[in-house]
Structures are given as structure tokens and as C-alpha cells.
Short mmCIF file of C-alpha atoms in Angstrom, two decimals:
data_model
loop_
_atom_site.label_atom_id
_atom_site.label_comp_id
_atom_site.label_asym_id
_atom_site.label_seq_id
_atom_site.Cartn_x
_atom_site.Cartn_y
_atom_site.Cartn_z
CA UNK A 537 -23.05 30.38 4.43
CA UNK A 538 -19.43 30.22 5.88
CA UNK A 539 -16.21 30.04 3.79
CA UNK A 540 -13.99 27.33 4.67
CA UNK A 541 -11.07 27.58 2.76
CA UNK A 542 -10.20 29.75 -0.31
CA UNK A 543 -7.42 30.40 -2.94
CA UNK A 544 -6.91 31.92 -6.48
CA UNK A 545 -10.07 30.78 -8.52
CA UNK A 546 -11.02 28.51 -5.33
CA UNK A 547 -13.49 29.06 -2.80
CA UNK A 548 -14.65 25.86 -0.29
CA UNK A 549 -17.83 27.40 1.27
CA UNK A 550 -20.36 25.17 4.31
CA UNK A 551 -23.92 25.85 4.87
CA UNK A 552 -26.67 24.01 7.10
CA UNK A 553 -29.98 23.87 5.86
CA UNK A 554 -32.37 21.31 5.06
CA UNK A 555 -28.83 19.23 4.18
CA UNK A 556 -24.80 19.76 5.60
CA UNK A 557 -23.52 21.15 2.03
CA UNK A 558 -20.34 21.81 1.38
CA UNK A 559 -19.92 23.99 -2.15
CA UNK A 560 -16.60 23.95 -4.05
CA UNK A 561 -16.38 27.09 -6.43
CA UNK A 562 -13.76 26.43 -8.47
CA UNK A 563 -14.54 26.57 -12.32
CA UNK A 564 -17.14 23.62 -12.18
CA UNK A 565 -19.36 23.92 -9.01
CA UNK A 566 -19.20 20.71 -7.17
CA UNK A 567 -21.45 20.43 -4.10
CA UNK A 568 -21.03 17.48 -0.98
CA UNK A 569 -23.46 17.39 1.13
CA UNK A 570 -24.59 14.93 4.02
CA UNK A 571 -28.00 14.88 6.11
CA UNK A 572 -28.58 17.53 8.62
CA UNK A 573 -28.74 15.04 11.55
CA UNK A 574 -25.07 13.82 11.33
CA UNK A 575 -23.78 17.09 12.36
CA UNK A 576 -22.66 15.54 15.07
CA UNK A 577 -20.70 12.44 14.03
CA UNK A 578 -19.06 14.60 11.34
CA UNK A 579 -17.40 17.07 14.11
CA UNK A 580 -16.45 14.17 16.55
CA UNK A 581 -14.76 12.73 13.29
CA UNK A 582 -13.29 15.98 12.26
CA UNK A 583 -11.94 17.37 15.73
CA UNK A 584 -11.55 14.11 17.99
CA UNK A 585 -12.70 14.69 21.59
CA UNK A 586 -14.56 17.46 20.61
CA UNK A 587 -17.42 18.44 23.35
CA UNK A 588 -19.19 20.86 21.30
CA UNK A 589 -21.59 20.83 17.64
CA UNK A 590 -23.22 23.12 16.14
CA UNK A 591 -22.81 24.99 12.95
CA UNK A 592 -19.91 27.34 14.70
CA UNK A 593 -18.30 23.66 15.91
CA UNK A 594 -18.21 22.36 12.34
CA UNK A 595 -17.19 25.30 10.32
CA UNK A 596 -14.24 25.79 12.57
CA UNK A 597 -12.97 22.03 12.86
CA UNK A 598 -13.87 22.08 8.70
CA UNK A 599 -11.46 24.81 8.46
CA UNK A 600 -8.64 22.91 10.90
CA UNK A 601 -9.15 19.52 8.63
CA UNK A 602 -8.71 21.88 5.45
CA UNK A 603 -5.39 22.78 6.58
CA UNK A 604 -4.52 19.26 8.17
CA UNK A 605 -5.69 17.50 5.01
CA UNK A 606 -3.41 19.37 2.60
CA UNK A 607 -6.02 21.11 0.62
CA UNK A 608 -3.75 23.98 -1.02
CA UNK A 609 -2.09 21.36 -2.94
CA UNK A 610 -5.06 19.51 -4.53
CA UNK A 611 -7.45 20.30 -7.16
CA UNK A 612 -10.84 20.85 -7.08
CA UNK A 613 -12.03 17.24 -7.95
CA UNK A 614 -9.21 16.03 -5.51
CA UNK A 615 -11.14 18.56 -2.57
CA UNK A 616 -14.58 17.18 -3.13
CA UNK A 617 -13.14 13.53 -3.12
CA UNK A 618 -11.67 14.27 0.40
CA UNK A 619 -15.52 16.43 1.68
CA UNK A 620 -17.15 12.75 0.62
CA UNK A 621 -14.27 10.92 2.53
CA UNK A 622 -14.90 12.96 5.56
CA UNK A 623 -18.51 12.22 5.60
CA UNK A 624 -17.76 8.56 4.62
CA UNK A 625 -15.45 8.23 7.89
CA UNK A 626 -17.63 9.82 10.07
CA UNK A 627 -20.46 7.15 8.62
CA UNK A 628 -22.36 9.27 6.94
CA UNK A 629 -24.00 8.81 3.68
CA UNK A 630 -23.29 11.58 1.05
CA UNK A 631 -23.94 12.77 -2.46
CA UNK A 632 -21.39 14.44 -4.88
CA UNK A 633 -23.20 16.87 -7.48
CA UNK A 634 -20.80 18.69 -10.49
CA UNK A 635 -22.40 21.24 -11.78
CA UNK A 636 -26.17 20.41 -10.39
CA UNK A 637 -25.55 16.96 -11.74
CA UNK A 638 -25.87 13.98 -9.32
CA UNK A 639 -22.14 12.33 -9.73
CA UNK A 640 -21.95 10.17 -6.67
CA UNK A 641 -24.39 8.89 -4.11
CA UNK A 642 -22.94 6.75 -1.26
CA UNK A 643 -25.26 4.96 1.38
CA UNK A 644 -23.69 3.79 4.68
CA UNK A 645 -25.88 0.50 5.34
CA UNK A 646 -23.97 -0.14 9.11
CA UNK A 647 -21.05 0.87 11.26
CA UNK A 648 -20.26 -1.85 13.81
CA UNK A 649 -17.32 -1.94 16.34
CA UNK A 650 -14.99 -5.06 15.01
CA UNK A 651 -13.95 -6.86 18.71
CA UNK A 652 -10.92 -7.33 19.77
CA UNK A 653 -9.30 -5.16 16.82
CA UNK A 654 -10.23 -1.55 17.44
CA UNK A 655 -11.42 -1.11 14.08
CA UNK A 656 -15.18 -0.34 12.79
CA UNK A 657 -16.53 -2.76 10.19
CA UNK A 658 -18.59 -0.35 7.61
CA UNK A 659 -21.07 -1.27 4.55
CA UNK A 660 -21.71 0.98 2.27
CA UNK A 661 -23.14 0.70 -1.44
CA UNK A 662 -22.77 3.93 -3.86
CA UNK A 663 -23.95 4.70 -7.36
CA UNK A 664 -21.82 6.58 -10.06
CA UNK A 665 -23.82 8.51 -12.54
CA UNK A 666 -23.64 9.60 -14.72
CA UNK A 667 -19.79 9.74 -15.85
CA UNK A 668 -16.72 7.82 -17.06
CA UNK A 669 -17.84 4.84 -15.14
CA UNK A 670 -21.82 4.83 -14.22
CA UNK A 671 -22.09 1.77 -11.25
CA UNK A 672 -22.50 0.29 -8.25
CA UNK A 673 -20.11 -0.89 -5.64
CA UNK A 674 -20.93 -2.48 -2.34
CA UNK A 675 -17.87 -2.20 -0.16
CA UNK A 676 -17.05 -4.06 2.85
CA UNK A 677 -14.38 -1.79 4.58
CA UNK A 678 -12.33 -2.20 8.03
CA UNK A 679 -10.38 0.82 9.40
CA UNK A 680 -9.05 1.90 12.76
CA UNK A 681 -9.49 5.54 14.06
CA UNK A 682 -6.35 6.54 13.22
CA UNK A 683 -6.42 4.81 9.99
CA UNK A 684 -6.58 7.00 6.75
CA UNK A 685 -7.94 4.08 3.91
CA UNK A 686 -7.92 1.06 6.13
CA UNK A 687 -8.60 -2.56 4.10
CA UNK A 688 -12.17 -3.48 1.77
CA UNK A 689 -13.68 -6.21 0.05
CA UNK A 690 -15.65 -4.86 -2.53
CA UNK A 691 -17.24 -5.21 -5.78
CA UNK A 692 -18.16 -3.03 -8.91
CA UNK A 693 -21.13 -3.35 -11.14
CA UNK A 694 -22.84 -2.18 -13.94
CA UNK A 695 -25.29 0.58 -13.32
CA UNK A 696 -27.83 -1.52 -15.78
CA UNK A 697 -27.75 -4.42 -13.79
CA UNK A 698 -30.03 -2.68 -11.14
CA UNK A 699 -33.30 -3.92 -12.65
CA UNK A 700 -31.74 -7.57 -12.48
CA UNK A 701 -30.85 -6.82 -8.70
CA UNK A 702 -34.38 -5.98 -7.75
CA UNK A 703 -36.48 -8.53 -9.53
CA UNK A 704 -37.70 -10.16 -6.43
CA UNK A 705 -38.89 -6.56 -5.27
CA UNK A 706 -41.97 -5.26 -6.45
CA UNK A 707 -42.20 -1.87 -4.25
CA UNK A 708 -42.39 1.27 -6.06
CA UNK A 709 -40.46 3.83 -5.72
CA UNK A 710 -36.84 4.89 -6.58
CA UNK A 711 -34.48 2.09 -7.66
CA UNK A 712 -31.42 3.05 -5.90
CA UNK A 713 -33.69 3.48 -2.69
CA UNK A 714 -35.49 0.07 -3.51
CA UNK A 715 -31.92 -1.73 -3.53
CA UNK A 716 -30.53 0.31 -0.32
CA UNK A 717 -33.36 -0.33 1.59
CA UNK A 718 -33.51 -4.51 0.79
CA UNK A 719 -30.02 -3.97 1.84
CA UNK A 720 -30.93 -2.79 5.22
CA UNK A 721 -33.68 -5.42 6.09
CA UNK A 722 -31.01 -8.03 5.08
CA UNK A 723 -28.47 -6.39 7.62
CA UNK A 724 -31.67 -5.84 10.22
CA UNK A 725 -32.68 -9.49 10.16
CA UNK A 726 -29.55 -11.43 10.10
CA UNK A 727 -28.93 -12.72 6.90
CA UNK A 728 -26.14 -10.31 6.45
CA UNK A 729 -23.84 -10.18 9.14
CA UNK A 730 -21.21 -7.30 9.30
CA UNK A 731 -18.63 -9.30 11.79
CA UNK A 732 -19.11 -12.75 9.54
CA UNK A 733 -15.09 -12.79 8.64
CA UNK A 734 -12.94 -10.69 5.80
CA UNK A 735 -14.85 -10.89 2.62
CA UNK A 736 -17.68 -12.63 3.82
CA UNK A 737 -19.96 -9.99 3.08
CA UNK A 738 -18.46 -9.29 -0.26
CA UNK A 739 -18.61 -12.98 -1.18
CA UNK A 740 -22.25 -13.07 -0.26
CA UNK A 741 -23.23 -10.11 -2.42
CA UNK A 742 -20.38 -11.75 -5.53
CA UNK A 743 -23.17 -14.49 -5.16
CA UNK A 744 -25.97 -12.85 -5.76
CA UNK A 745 -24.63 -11.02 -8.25
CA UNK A 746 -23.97 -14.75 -10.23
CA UNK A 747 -27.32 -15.54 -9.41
CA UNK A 748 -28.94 -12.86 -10.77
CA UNK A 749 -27.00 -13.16 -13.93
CA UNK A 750 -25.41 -9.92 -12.85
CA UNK A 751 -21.12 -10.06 -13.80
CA UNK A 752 -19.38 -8.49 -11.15
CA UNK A 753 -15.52 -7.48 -10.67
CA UNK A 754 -13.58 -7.76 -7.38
CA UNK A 755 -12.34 -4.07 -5.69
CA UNK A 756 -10.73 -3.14 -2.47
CA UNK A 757 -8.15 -1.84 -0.80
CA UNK A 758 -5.42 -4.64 0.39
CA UNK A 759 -4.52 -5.11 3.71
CA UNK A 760 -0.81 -4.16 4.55
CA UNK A 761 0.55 -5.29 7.98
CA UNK A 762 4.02 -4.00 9.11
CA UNK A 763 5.41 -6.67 11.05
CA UNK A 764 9.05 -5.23 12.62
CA UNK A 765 11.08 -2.56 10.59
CA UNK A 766 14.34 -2.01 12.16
CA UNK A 767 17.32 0.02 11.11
CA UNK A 768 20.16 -2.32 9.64
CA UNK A 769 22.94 0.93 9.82
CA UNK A 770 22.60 4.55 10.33
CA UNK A 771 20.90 5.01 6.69
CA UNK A 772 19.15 1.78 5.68
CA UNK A 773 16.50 -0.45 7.26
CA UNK A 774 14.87 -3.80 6.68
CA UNK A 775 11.46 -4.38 6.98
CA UNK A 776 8.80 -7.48 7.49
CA UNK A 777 5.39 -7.27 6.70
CA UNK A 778 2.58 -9.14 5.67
CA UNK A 779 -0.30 -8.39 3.17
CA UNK A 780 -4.06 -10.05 2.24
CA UNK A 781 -5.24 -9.44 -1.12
CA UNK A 782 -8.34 -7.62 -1.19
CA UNK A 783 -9.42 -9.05 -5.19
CA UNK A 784 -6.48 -11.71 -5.27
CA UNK A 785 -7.16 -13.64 -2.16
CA UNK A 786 -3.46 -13.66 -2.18
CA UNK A 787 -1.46 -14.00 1.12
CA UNK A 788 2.01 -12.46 0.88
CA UNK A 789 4.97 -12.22 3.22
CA UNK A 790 7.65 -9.49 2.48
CA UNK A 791 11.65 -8.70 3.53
CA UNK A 792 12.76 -5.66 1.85
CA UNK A 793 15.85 -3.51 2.47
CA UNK A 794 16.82 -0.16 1.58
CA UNK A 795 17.80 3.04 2.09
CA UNK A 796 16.13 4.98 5.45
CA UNK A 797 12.29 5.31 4.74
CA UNK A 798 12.15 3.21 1.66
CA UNK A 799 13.14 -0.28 3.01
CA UNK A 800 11.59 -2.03 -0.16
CA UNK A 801 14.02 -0.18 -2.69
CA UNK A 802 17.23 -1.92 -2.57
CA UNK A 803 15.76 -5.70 -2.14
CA UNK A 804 12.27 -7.19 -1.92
CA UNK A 805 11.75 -11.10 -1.16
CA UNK A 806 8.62 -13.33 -1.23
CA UNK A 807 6.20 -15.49 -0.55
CA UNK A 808 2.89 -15.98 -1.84
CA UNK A 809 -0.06 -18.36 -0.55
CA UNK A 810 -3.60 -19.06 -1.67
CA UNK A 811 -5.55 -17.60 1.40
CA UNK A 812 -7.44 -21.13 0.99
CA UNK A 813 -4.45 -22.77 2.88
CA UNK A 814 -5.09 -20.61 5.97
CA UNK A 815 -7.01 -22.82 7.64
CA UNK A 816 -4.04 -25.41 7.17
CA UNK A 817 -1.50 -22.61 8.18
CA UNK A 818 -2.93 -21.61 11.35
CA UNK A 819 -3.29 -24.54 13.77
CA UNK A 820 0.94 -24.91 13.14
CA UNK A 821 1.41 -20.91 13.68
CA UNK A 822 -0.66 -20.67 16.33
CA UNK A 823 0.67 -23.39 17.91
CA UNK A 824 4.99 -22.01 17.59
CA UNK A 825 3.30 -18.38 18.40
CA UNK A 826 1.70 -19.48 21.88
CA UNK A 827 -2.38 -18.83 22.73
CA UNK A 828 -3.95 -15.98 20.69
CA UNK A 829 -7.82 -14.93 21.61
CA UNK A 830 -10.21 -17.01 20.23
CA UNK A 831 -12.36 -14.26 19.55
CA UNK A 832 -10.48 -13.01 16.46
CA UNK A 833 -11.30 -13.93 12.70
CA UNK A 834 -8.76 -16.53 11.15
CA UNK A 835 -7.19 -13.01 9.22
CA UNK A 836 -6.86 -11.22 12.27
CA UNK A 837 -5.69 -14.77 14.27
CA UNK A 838 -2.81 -14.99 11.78
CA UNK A 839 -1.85 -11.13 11.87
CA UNK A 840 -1.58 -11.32 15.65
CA UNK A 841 0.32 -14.88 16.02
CA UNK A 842 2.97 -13.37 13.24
CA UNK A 843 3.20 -10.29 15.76
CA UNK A 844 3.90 -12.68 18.57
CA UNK A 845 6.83 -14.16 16.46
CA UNK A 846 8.00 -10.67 15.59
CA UNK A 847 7.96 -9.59 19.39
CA UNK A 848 10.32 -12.63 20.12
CA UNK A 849 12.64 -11.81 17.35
CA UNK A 850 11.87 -14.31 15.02
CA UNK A 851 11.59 -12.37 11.87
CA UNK A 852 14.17 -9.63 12.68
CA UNK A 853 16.46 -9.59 9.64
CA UNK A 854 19.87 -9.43 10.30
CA UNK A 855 21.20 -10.58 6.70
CA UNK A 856 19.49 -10.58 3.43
CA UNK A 857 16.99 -13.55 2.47
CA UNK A 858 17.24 -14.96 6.20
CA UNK A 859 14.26 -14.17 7.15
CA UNK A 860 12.10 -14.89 4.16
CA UNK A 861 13.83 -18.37 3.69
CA UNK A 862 12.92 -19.22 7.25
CA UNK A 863 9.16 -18.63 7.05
CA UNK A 864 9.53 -20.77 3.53
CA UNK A 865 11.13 -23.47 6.14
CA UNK A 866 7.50 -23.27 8.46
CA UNK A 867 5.12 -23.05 5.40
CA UNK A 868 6.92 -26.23 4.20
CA UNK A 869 6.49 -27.79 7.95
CA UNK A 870 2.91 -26.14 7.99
CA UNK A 871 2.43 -28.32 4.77
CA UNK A 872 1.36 -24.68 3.24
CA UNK A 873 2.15 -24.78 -0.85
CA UNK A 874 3.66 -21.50 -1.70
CA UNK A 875 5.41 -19.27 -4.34
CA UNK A 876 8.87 -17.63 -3.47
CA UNK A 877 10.22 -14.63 -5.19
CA UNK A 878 13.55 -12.26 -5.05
CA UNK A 879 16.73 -13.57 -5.22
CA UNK A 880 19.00 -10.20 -5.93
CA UNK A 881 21.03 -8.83 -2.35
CA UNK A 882 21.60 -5.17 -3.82
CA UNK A 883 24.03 -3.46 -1.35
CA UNK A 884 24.10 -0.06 -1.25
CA UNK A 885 28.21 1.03 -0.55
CA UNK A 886 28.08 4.24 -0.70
CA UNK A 887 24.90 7.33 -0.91
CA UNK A 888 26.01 10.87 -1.39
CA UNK A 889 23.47 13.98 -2.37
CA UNK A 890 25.90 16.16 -3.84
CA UNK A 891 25.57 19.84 -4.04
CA UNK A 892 24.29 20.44 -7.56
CA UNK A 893 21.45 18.21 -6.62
CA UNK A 894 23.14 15.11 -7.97
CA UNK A 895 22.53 11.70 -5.84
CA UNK A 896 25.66 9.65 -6.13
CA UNK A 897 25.74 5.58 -5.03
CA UNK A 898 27.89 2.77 -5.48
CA UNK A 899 26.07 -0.61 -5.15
CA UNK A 900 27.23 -4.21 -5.39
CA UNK A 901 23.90 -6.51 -6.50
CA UNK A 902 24.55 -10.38 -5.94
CA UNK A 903 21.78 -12.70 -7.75
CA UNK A 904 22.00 -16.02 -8.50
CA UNK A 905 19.12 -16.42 -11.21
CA UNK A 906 20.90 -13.39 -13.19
CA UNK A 907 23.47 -16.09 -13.72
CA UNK A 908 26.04 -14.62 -16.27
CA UNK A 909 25.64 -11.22 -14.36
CA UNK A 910 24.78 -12.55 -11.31
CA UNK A 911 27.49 -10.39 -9.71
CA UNK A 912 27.29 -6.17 -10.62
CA UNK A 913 28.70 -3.21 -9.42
CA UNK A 914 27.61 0.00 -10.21
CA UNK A 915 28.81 3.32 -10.46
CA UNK A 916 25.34 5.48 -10.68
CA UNK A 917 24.93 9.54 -11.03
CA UNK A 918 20.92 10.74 -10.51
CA UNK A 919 20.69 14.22 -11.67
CA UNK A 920 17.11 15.98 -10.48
CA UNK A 921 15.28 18.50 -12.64
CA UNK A 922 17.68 21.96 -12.94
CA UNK A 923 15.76 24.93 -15.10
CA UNK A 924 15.89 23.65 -18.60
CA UNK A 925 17.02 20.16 -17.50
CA UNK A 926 14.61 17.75 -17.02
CA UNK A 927 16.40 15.13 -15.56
CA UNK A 928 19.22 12.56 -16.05
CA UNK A 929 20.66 9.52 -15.12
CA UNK A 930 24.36 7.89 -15.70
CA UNK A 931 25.33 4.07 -14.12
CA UNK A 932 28.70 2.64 -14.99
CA UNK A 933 28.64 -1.07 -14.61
CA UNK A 934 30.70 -4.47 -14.36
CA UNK A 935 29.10 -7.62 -14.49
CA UNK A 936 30.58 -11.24 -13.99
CA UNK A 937 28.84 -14.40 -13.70
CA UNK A 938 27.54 -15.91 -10.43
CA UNK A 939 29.40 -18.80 -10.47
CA UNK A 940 32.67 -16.75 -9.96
CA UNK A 941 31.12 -15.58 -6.46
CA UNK A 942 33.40 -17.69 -4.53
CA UNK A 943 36.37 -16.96 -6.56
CA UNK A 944 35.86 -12.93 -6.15
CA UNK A 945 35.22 -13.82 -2.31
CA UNK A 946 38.40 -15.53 -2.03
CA UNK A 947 40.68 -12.75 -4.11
CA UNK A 948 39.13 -9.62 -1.88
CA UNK A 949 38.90 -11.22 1.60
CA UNK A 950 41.70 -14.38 1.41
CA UNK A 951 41.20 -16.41 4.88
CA UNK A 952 38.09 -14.73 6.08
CA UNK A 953 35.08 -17.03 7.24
CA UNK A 954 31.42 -16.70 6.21
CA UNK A 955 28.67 -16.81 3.20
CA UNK A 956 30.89 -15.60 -0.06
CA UNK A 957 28.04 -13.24 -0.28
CA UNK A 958 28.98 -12.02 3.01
CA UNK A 959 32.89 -11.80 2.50
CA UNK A 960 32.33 -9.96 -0.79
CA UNK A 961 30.43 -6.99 0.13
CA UNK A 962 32.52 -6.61 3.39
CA UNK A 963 35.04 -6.18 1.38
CA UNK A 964 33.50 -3.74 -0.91
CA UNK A 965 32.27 -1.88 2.07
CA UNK A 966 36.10 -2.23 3.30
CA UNK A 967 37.11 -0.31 -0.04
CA UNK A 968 34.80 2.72 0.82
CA UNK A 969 35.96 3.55 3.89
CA UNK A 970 39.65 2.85 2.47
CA UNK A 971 38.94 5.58 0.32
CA UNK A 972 39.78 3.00 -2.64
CA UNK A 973 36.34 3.55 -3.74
CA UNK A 974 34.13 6.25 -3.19
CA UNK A 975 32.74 10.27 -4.03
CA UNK A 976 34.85 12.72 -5.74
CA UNK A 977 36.83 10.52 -8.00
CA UNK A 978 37.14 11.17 -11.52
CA UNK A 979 34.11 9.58 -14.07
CA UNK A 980 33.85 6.03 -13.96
CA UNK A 981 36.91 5.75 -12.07
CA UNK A 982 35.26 3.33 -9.73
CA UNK A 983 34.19 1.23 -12.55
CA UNK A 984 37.88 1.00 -13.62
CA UNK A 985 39.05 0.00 -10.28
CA UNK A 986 36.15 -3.00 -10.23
CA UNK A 987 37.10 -3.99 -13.79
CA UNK A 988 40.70 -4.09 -12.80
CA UNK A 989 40.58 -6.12 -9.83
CA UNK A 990 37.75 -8.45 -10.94
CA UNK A 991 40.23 -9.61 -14.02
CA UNK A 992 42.78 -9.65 -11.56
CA UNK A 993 40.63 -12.04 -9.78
CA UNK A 994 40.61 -14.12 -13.35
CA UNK A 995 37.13 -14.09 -13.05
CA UNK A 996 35.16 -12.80 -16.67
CA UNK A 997 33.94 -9.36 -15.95
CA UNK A 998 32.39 -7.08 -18.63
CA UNK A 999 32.36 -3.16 -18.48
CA UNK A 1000 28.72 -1.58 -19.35
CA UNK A 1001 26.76 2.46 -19.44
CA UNK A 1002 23.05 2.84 -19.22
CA UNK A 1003 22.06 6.26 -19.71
CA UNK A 1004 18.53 7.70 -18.95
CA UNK A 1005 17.13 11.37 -20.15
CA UNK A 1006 13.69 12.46 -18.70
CA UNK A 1007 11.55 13.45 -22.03
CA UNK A 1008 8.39 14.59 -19.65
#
């Protein structure tokens, strides 16, 4: 027995035996272990490029992926959830024990090499019992080495439904073995094939499930897609990207903007699809994106013709909406039905992180379907836990209606050119670096200076405070 990682009431122990067990003394004694012939998968996937195994090998790259892996800040439950990812990733099947009680037991069906994508297609069903949930899940997963979670189709059912599953199967033995091994021959003799397309798998077992009388819910973990992120100014960004619902079957295109590292904070717009209309979608993208391999599934077709567009500079965002409102203009050509959402530009003027841990910002927020405050300024104060102080926030508001945004537009940049949406937050922006707006001016003195000048403007603006206090 080797110890792998220990701290105050903590103590992550590995020993090789008839099993790989990894023990977890930590109050409740939770044990992980793996058979003893995928020693060497589990280094490779613990210490990439690795030339050695052995017990030696693995208690040394267990200790490295400890460290890596953040254990000092997770509990115990937390710890054994990341010794069962390990041996999930390295496609291994596991089982999860609290206190000599069999929690979890996961059985990696196949591991196949996904062409053309990098990524490994893995099936895997698992049983949860007993606990807060006691069921089964068959999970249809895609990741890429370098991949932490990856995407999944998957489903969840009741641990009682296991008789219904195996009523064609008259072997004895142990259920959960009965079911994992009918699983197998299925995958052995072709009638379930790992590389059949996104979901496939899932949607064949969602149909056995009906058949059996069984009810099953949809699980998995979406697929996100980053298609460009690019920085808009030395502390914001925009960003395009593209997700596939895992249990929505939802196809969604996002341009967000915000502050460096969070480009999805300040704006987010949208555009939803049925994934049913892909087949209409991609002859028309395919065709504007140029030849893509035939070899790829109609999900990974699409991700790599939108990646084409991207490389061209198509979808690199230069203003606000532009982007999303021009892939609305080729789903309508693409005769794709969709939903569009987001219609607010939030601009952020002004970001300061002042000494006594105070974030200061001034942001102007233009939205036509806010209507009578479809224009708003803000003058906002964050205030981060302090000792006793649990937190606090302060904004300092005017509002005017959206159908003054032309009049505003005209009264701060007279005889300028451009969207009024445009003109108007130049302006502001013009203001901050004047000095006419900004940090280190009294309490709502910028809100003064807004409600001034937009009355000035003879436009109908309206003052307003929202105050938060953190009560955790």
C-alpha cells in the first residue's frame, strides 16, 4: 500500500492486488478501484508518453495527477468522483464503494477512434445503488485527448426497470452482468454501431427503453464549439460559438461580448434551430463554406464548414448584433426556421478595481424591446466580501425610452455619421476620456451629469438606485 496524497483528516492511499484500489480515508472510507489488467492504460492516461508501468509507474504519475487535478481543494466525495473519472478516461470500468457499500459500478462497453475528429467515441452503462438516485445510465460520450468532459448522449433509468430490460434473456446469473454482457454481443455483432452519428446510439437504446415499457429521461453533456474569440479593445472581447444540445436537440449560435475572459457577460445574442433542419442547413453551408470531407458526421460536417467561414472572417464581430443578424440572413436563405434572441448592446465605459476591493463601471445598455428604458446608463459600485461584510452592491441609473435614441444621438454627436447606436456610445466613450465622466467623482455624480444632459436633450429620462446586500 502506497499513499498518494494526504492532508488534515485525509489520506488518498493505492494498492495492486487482485484489483487497482484506490482508498480515500477521510471520515467515510470510499474505495475506487479498476481491474488489475488496465494498469497500463491508466498510466498512459495519467502521464502521457509515459514508457514505463508498473506499480512504481502508477503511484508516482497518481501522485503528479493529484497535484495537477487540484485535489487540496476538494472534498472527499469530490476526490473519489475524479479516481472514477481517471479510470473512466483511461477506458476502464470501475466501481465506487462508501463505506464497503457498492455506490457506483461503471462498465466501459467500447472505445473506438472517431475518424477524421481526433476524438474516441466511448459506451459505457453504470448502475447507482444504492443512494439518492439508484439507476442506470447508458452514455454515449465523445472527447478528445486533451478534452476534460468532452460531449454525451445519454439516458437515465430506473434501477427497477432492469427486470423489464432483460426479459428476452433467460441466462442466469447477475442482472447487471446479464444486461452488460447483451450489451456487448449487440456492439460485437453489429447491431450497435459506436461511429453510427451523434445520438444514434442513445436514440437506439431511448427505443428500447419505449419498447420495453421502460420511461427513460435524456442526459448529457452539450457540445460547445468556440468558433473565433477575438479581443474588441485592450479589456473586452467578442466571441462566436456554436452549441448542440445533448437532451434538447437544440442547435444554437452565440455572439457575446464582455469584459476580457468573460465575453458572454456584457451581451449575448441568438439563434436557435431544431437539429431536424440540419439536413436542410447543410447542403447551403457547405456549399458558401467550400468542400469539407465527406467522411465526417452531418454534426461534425457543420462544425467544420462554420470553421471555414470563421477562418475567412465571416463571423468576426466588429459591432454588436452584426454577426448574429447575418447568420439569421443565411438560415433565412438556407430556408432554416429559427428562433432569435438578445437585443440589449450593454457597453461597458469605464472598469476600475479600486483599492478597497471595490469594482467600479459605468455602462450605457441600448435595447429596443426594453422600450420605455430602452436607453440606461449606469453608475455601479461592487463591493467584495471585507471581514464582517458580506458583500454589497450600489447602481445609480437613468433610463429614457428607445424611441429618443436618435434624438440623444443627435444632441451628443451633432453632424457625425453612423448607426445612432454607434454615435451614442462614442460619445459616451468620448466623455470618459474627457474626464467628464469617470472614477473618483463624488456619489452618483455621474448619474447627475447623464440626467442633466439627457433633459437637456428634451428627451424623458428618469433617475433610479438598486441596491443589493449579500445575506449568505
Amino acid at each position: 500500500m502506497t499513499t498518494i496524497y494526504e492532508r488534515d483528516n485525509c489520506r488518498l492511499t493505492l494498492e495492486l492486488g487482485d484489483r487497482i484500489e484506490y482508498t480515500l480515508e477521510a471520515g467515510s472510507r470510499h474505495v475506487v478501484s479498476t481491474p488489475p489488467n488496465g494498469l497500463t492504460a491508466l498510466v498512459a492516461y495519467l502521464e502521457p508518453g509515459s514508457v514505463e508501468d508498473g506499480s512504481a509507474r502508477l503511484a508516482t504519475a497518481s501522485r503528479a495527477a493529484a497535484v495537477r487535478d487540484g485535489f487540496e481543494r476538494y472534498a472527499a466525495g469530490t476526490i473519489a468522483a475524479e479516481l472514477r473519472r481517471w479510470c473512466h478516461q483511461a477506458g476502464l470500468s470501475a466501481e465506487w464503494s462508501i463505506d464497503g457499500r457498492s455506490t457506483h459500478r461503471e462498465h466501459i462497453i467500447t472505445t473506438v477512434p472517431q475518424p477524421c475528429t481526433g476524438r474516441t467515441v466511448t459506451l459505457s452503462v453504470a448502475f447507482w445503488t444504492p443512494g439518492d438516485v439508484d439507476e442506470i445510465s447508458f452514455t454515449e460520450e465523445y472527447r478528445a485527448p486533451a478534452e476534460v468532459l468532452g460531449y454525451s448522449y445519454g439516458i437515465g433509468l430506473p434501477y427497477d426497470a432492469l427486470p423489464h430490460l432483460l426479459e428476452a434473456d433467460h441466462t442466469p446469473g447477475n442482472p447487471e452482468h446479464r444486461l452488460v454482457a447483451a450489451i456487448q454481443e449487440l456492439v460485437a455483432n453489429g447491431t450497435i454501431n459506436p461511429l453510427a452519428g451523434q445520438g444514434a446510439v442513445r436514440d437506439l437504446f431511448e427505443s428500447w427503453c419505449r419498447e420495453s415499457g421502460v420511461r427513460s429521461r435524456p442526459r448529457g453533456i452539450d457540445r460547445r464549439e468556440t468558433l473565433i474569440q477575438v479581443p474588441t479593445r485592450s479589456d473586452q472581447q467578442a466571441a462566436v460559438s456554436l452549441t448542440i444540445g445533448s437532451a434538447t436537440r437544440q442547435i444554437g449560435f452565440q455572439e457575446g461580448w464582455g469584459p476580457d475572459g468573460q465575453p458572454w457577460r456584457d451581451a449575448l445574442y441568438q439563434l436557435q434551430f431544431d437539429h431536424d433542419q440540419l439536413d436542410t442547413l447543410l447542403p447551403w453551408l457547405t456549399n458558401r463554406a467550400g468542400p469539407i470531407d465527406d467522411r465526417l458526421q452531418p454534426d461534425d460536417a457543420m462544425v467544420a464548414a462554420w470553421r471555414v467561414l470563421a477562418e475567412r472572417g465571416e463571423l468576426t464581430p466588429r459591432r454588436p448584433m452584426e454577426v448574429r443578424d447575418r447568420v439569421a440572413g443565411w438560415l433565412t436563405e438556407a430556408g432554416v426556421t429559427f428562433r432569435s434572441y438578445g437585443s440589449a448592446w450593454r457597453e461597458t465605459l469605464l472598469r476600475v478595481h479600486r483599492p478597497n476591493d471595490c469594482i467600479f463601471t459605468l455602462t450605457l445598455t441600448i435595447d429596443p424591446d426594453a422600450r420605455a428604458k430602452g436607453i440606461l446608463f449606469t453608475e455601479f459600485y461592487d463591493y467584495g466580501p471585507s471581514g464582517d461584510d458580506p458583500g454589497r452592491e450600489y447602481g445609480y441609473s437613468v433610463h429614457a425610452p428607445y424611441a429618443d435614441l436618435d434624438v440623444l444621438a443627435d444632441a451628443y454627436a451633432p453632424g457625425t455619421a453612423g448607426p445612432a447606436p454607434e454615435r451614442l456610445i462614442g460619445a459616451f466613450k468620448d466623455l470618459v476620456a474627457a474626464g467628464v465622466l469617470g472614477d473618483g467623482m463624488a456619489l452618483k455624480a455621474n448619474q447627475a451629469v447623464v440626467l442633466r444632459d439627457f433633459r437637456a436633450a428634451g428627451v424623458d429620462a428618469t433617475p433610479d438606485v438598486w441596491v443589493w446586500l449579500n445575506s449568505d
